[in-house]
Amino acid sequence: MARFEIRAYWIGDLAQEYYPDKDYRCAVRLFAKDLHCTRGLWGALQKQGYREGDRLLTRSQVKTILKYLGEP
């Protein structure tokens, strides 16, 4: 299995990595729920400058997501 590449991602593309069996919109909704409901994750992302509605995740923000959710 290929190792997950840590780089900047469009939020929808990363959502599809976590939910490959779901259609795009559903994957984004589920992923957004993960970002909000995983204890500590939302606050950590906000400290890194992430705001509701941002569509691009920085490499640093992706690393933070991986820390809380693990690799897709």
CSV table of N, CA and C in Angstrom, one decimal:
chain,number,residue,atom,x,y,z
A,1,MET,N,0.8,-1.2,0.0
A,1,MET,CA,0.0,0.0,0.0
A,1,MET,C,0.9,1.2,0.0
A,2,ALA,N,0.5,2.2,-0.8
A,2,ALA,CA,1.3,3.4,-0.9
A,2,ALA,C,1.2,4.3,0.3
A,3,ARG,N,2.2,4.9,0.7
A,3,ARG,CA,2.2,5.8,1.9
A,3,ARG,C,1.5,7.1,1.5
A,4,PHE,N,0.7,7.6,2.4
A,4,PHE,CA,-0.1,8.9,2.2
A,4,PHE,C,0.9,10.0,2.0
A,5,GLU,N,0.7,10.8,1.0
A,5,GLU,CA,1.5,12.0,0.7
A,5,GLU,C,1.0,13.2,1.5
A,6,ILE,N,1.9,13.8,2.3
A,6,ILE,CA,1.6,15.0,3.1
A,6,ILE,C,1.9,16.2,2.2
A,7,ARG,N,0.9,16.9,1.8
A,7,ARG,CA,1.0,18.1,1.0
A,7,ARG,C,-0.2,18.9,1.1
A,8,ALA,N,-0.3,20.1,0.5
A,8,ALA,CA,-1.5,20.9,0.6
A,8,ALA,C,-2.6,20.1,-0.2
A,9,TYR,N,-3.8,20.2,0.3
A,9,TYR,CA,-4.9,19.5,-0.4
A,9,TYR,C,-6.1,20.4,-0.4
A,10,TRP,N,-6.9,20.3,-1.5
A,10,TRP,CA,-8.2,20.9,-1.5
A,10,TRP,C,-9.0,20.0,-0.6
A,11,ILE,N,-9.9,20.7,0.2
A,11,ILE,CA,-10.6,20.0,1.2
A,11,ILE,C,-11.4,18.8,0.7
A,12,GLY,N,-12.0,19.0,-0.5
A,12,GLY,CA,-12.8,17.9,-1.1
A,12,GLY,C,-11.9,16.7,-1.5
A,13,ASP,N,-10.7,17.0,-2.0
A,13,ASP,CA,-9.8,15.9,-2.4
A,13,ASP,C,-9.4,15.1,-1.1
A,14,LEU,N,-9.1,15.8,0.0
A,14,LEU,CA,-8.8,15.1,1.2
A,14,LEU,C,-10.0,14.3,1.7
A,15,ALA,N,-11.2,14.9,1.6
A,15,ALA,CA,-12.4,14.2,2.1
A,15,ALA,C,-12.6,12.9,1.3
A,16,GLN,N,-12.3,13.0,0.0
A,16,GLN,CA,-12.4,11.8,-0.8
A,16,GLN,C,-11.4,10.7,-0.5
A,17,GLU,N,-10.2,11.1,0.1
A,17,GLU,CA,-9.2,10.2,0.5
A,17,GLU,C,-9.8,9.4,1.8
A,18,TYR,N,-10.5,10.1,2.6
A,18,TYR,CA,-11.0,9.5,3.9
A,18,TYR,C,-12.3,8.7,3.6
A,19,TYR,N,-13.1,9.1,2.6
A,19,TYR,CA,-14.3,8.5,2.2
A,19,TYR,C,-14.4,8.2,0.8
A,20,PRO,N,-13.6,7.3,0.3
A,20,PRO,CA,-13.5,7.0,-1.2
A,20,PRO,C,-14.8,6.3,-1.7
A,21,ASP,N,-15.5,5.7,-0.8
A,21,ASP,CA,-16.7,5.0,-1.3
A,21,ASP,C,-18.0,5.9,-1.4
A,22,LYS,N,-17.8,7.2,-0.9
A,22,LYS,CA,-18.9,8.1,-1.0
A,22,LYS,C,-18.8,9.1,-2.1
A,23,ASP,N,-19.9,9.6,-2.6
A,23,ASP,CA,-19.8,10.7,-3.6
A,23,ASP,C,-19.2,11.9,-3.0
A,24,TYR,N,-18.7,12.8,-3.9
A,24,TYR,CA,-18.0,14.0,-3.5
A,24,TYR,C,-18.6,14.8,-2.4
A,25,ARG,N,-19.9,15.2,-2.6
A,25,ARG,CA,-20.6,16.0,-1.6
A,25,ARG,C,-20.8,15.3,-0.3
A,26,CYS,N,-21.1,14.1,-0.3
A,26,CYS,CA,-21.3,13.3,1.0
A,26,CYS,C,-19.9,13.2,1.7
A,27,ALA,N,-18.9,12.9,1.0
A,27,ALA,CA,-17.6,12.8,1.6
A,27,ALA,C,-17.2,14.2,2.2
A,28,VAL,N,-17.5,15.3,1.6
A,28,VAL,CA,-17.1,16.6,2.2
A,28,VAL,C,-17.9,16.8,3.5
A,29,ARG,N,-19.2,16.5,3.4
A,29,ARG,CA,-20.0,16.7,4.6
A,29,ARG,C,-19.5,15.8,5.8
A,30,LEU,N,-19.2,14.6,5.5
A,30,LEU,CA,-18.7,13.7,6.6
A,30,LEU,C,-17.4,14.1,7.1
A,31,PHE,N,-16.5,14.6,6.2
A,31,PHE,CA,-15.2,15.1,6.6
A,31,PHE,C,-15.3,16.3,7.5
A,32,ALA,N,-16.2,17.2,7.1
A,32,ALA,CA,-16.4,18.5,7.8
A,32,ALA,C,-16.9,18.1,9.3
A,33,LYS,N,-17.8,17.1,9.3
A,33,LYS,CA,-18.3,16.7,10.6
A,33,LYS,C,-17.1,16.1,11.5
A,34,ASP,N,-16.2,15.4,10.8
A,34,ASP,CA,-15.0,14.9,11.5
A,34,ASP,C,-14.2,16.0,12.1
A,35,LEU,N,-14.0,17.1,11.3
A,35,LEU,CA,-13.2,18.2,11.7
A,35,LEU,C,-13.8,18.9,12.9
A,36,HIS,N,-15.1,19.0,12.9
A,36,HIS,CA,-15.7,19.7,14.0
A,36,HIS,C,-15.9,18.8,15.3
A,37,CYS,N,-16.1,17.5,15.1
A,37,CYS,CA,-16.5,16.7,16.2
A,37,CYS,C,-15.3,15.9,16.9
A,38,THR,N,-14.2,15.9,16.2
A,38,THR,CA,-13.0,15.2,16.8
A,38,THR,C,-12.4,16.1,17.9
A,39,ARG,N,-12.4,15.6,19.1
A,39,ARG,CA,-12.0,16.5,20.2
A,39,ARG,C,-10.6,17.1,20.0
A,40,GLY,N,-10.5,18.4,20.0
A,40,GLY,CA,-9.3,19.1,19.9
A,40,GLY,C,-8.9,19.5,18.5
A,41,LEU,N,-9.4,18.8,17.5
A,41,LEU,CA,-9.0,19.0,16.1
A,41,LEU,C,-9.4,20.4,15.6
A,42,TRP,N,-10.6,20.8,15.8
A,42,TRP,CA,-11.1,22.0,15.3
A,42,TRP,C,-10.3,23.2,15.9
A,43,GLY,N,-10.0,23.2,17.1
A,43,GLY,CA,-9.3,24.2,17.8
A,43,GLY,C,-7.8,24.3,17.3
A,44,ALA,N,-7.2,23.1,17.1
A,44,ALA,CA,-5.9,23.0,16.5
A,44,ALA,C,-5.8,23.6,15.1
A,45,LEU,N,-6.8,23.3,14.3
A,45,LEU,CA,-6.8,23.9,12.9
A,45,LEU,C,-7.0,25.4,13.0
A,46,GLN,N,-7.9,25.9,13.8
A,46,GLN,CA,-8.1,27.3,13.9
A,46,GLN,C,-6.8,28.0,14.4
A,47,LYS,N,-6.0,27.4,15.2
A,47,LYS,CA,-4.8,28.0,15.7
A,47,LYS,C,-3.8,28.1,14.5
A,48,GLN,N,-4.0,27.3,13.5
A,48,GLN,CA,-3.1,27.3,12.3
A,48,GLN,C,-3.7,28.2,11.2
A,49,GLY,N,-4.7,28.9,11.5
A,49,GLY,CA,-5.3,29.8,10.6
A,49,GLY,C,-6.5,29.3,9.7
A,50,TYR,N,-6.9,28.1,10.0
A,50,TYR,CA,-8.0,27.5,9.2
A,50,TYR,C,-9.3,28.2,9.7
A,51,ARG,N,-10.2,28.6,8.7
A,51,ARG,CA,-11.5,29.2,9.0
A,51,ARG,C,-12.6,28.4,8.3
A,52,GLU,N,-13.7,28.4,8.8
A,52,GLU,CA,-14.9,27.8,8.2
A,52,GLU,C,-15.0,28.4,6.8
A,53,GLY,N,-15.2,27.5,5.8
A,53,GLY,CA,-15.3,27.9,4.4
A,53,GLY,C,-14.0,27.9,3.6
A,54,ASP,N,-12.9,27.7,4.3
A,54,ASP,CA,-11.6,27.6,3.6
A,54,ASP,C,-11.7,26.3,2.7
A,55,ARG,N,-11.2,26.4,1.5
A,55,ARG,CA,-11.2,25.2,0.7
A,55,ARG,C,-9.9,24.6,0.5
A,56,LEU,N,-8.8,25.3,0.9
A,56,LEU,CA,-7.5,24.7,0.7
A,56,LEU,C,-6.9,24.5,2.1
A,57,LEU,N,-6.3,23.3,2.3
A,57,LEU,CA,-5.7,23.0,3.5
A,57,LEU,C,-4.2,23.0,3.3
A,58,THR,N,-3.5,23.7,4.2
A,58,THR,CA,-2.0,23.7,4.1
A,58,THR,C,-1.4,22.4,4.5
A,59,ARG,N,-0.1,22.2,4.1
A,59,ARG,CA,0.6,21.0,4.5
A,59,ARG,C,0.6,20.9,6.0
A,60,SER,N,0.7,21.9,6.8
A,60,SER,CA,0.7,21.9,8.2
A,60,SER,C,-0.7,21.5,8.8
A,61,GLN,N,-1.7,22.0,8.2
A,61,GLN,CA,-3.1,21.6,8.6
A,61,GLN,C,-3.3,20.1,8.3
A,62,VAL,N,-2.8,19.7,7.2
A,62,VAL,CA,-3.0,18.2,6.8
A,62,VAL,C,-2.3,17.4,7.8
A,63,LYS,N,-1.1,17.8,8.3
A,63,LYS,CA,-0.3,17.1,9.3
A,63,LYS,C,-1.2,17.0,10.6
A,64,THR,N,-1.8,18.1,10.9
A,64,THR,CA,-2.6,18.1,12.1
A,64,THR,C,-3.8,17.2,12.0
A,65,ILE,N,-4.4,17.2,10.9
A,65,ILE,CA,-5.6,16.3,10.6
A,65,ILE,C,-5.1,14.8,10.8
A,66,LEU,N,-4.0,14.5,10.2
A,66,LEU,CA,-3.4,13.1,10.3
A,66,LEU,C,-3.1,12.8,11.7
A,67,LYS,N,-2.7,13.7,12.5
A,67,LYS,CA,-2.4,13.5,13.9
A,67,LYS,C,-3.7,13.0,14.7
A,68,TYR,N,-4.8,13.6,14.4
A,68,TYR,CA,-6.0,13.4,15.1
A,68,TYR,C,-6.8,12.2,14.4
A,69,LEU,N,-6.8,12.1,13.1
A,69,LEU,CA,-7.7,11.1,12.4
A,69,LEU,C,-6.9,9.9,11.9
A,70,GLY,N,-5.6,10.0,11.8
A,70,GLY,CA,-4.8,9.0,11.2
A,70,GLY,C,-4.8,9.1,9.7
A,71,GLU,N,-4.1,8.2,9.1
A,71,GLU,CA,-4.0,8.3,7.6
A,71,GLU,C,-5.3,7.7,7.0
A,72,PRO,N,-5.7,8.3,5.9
A,72,PRO,CA,-6.9,7.8,5.3
A,72,PRO,C,-6.7,6.4,4.7
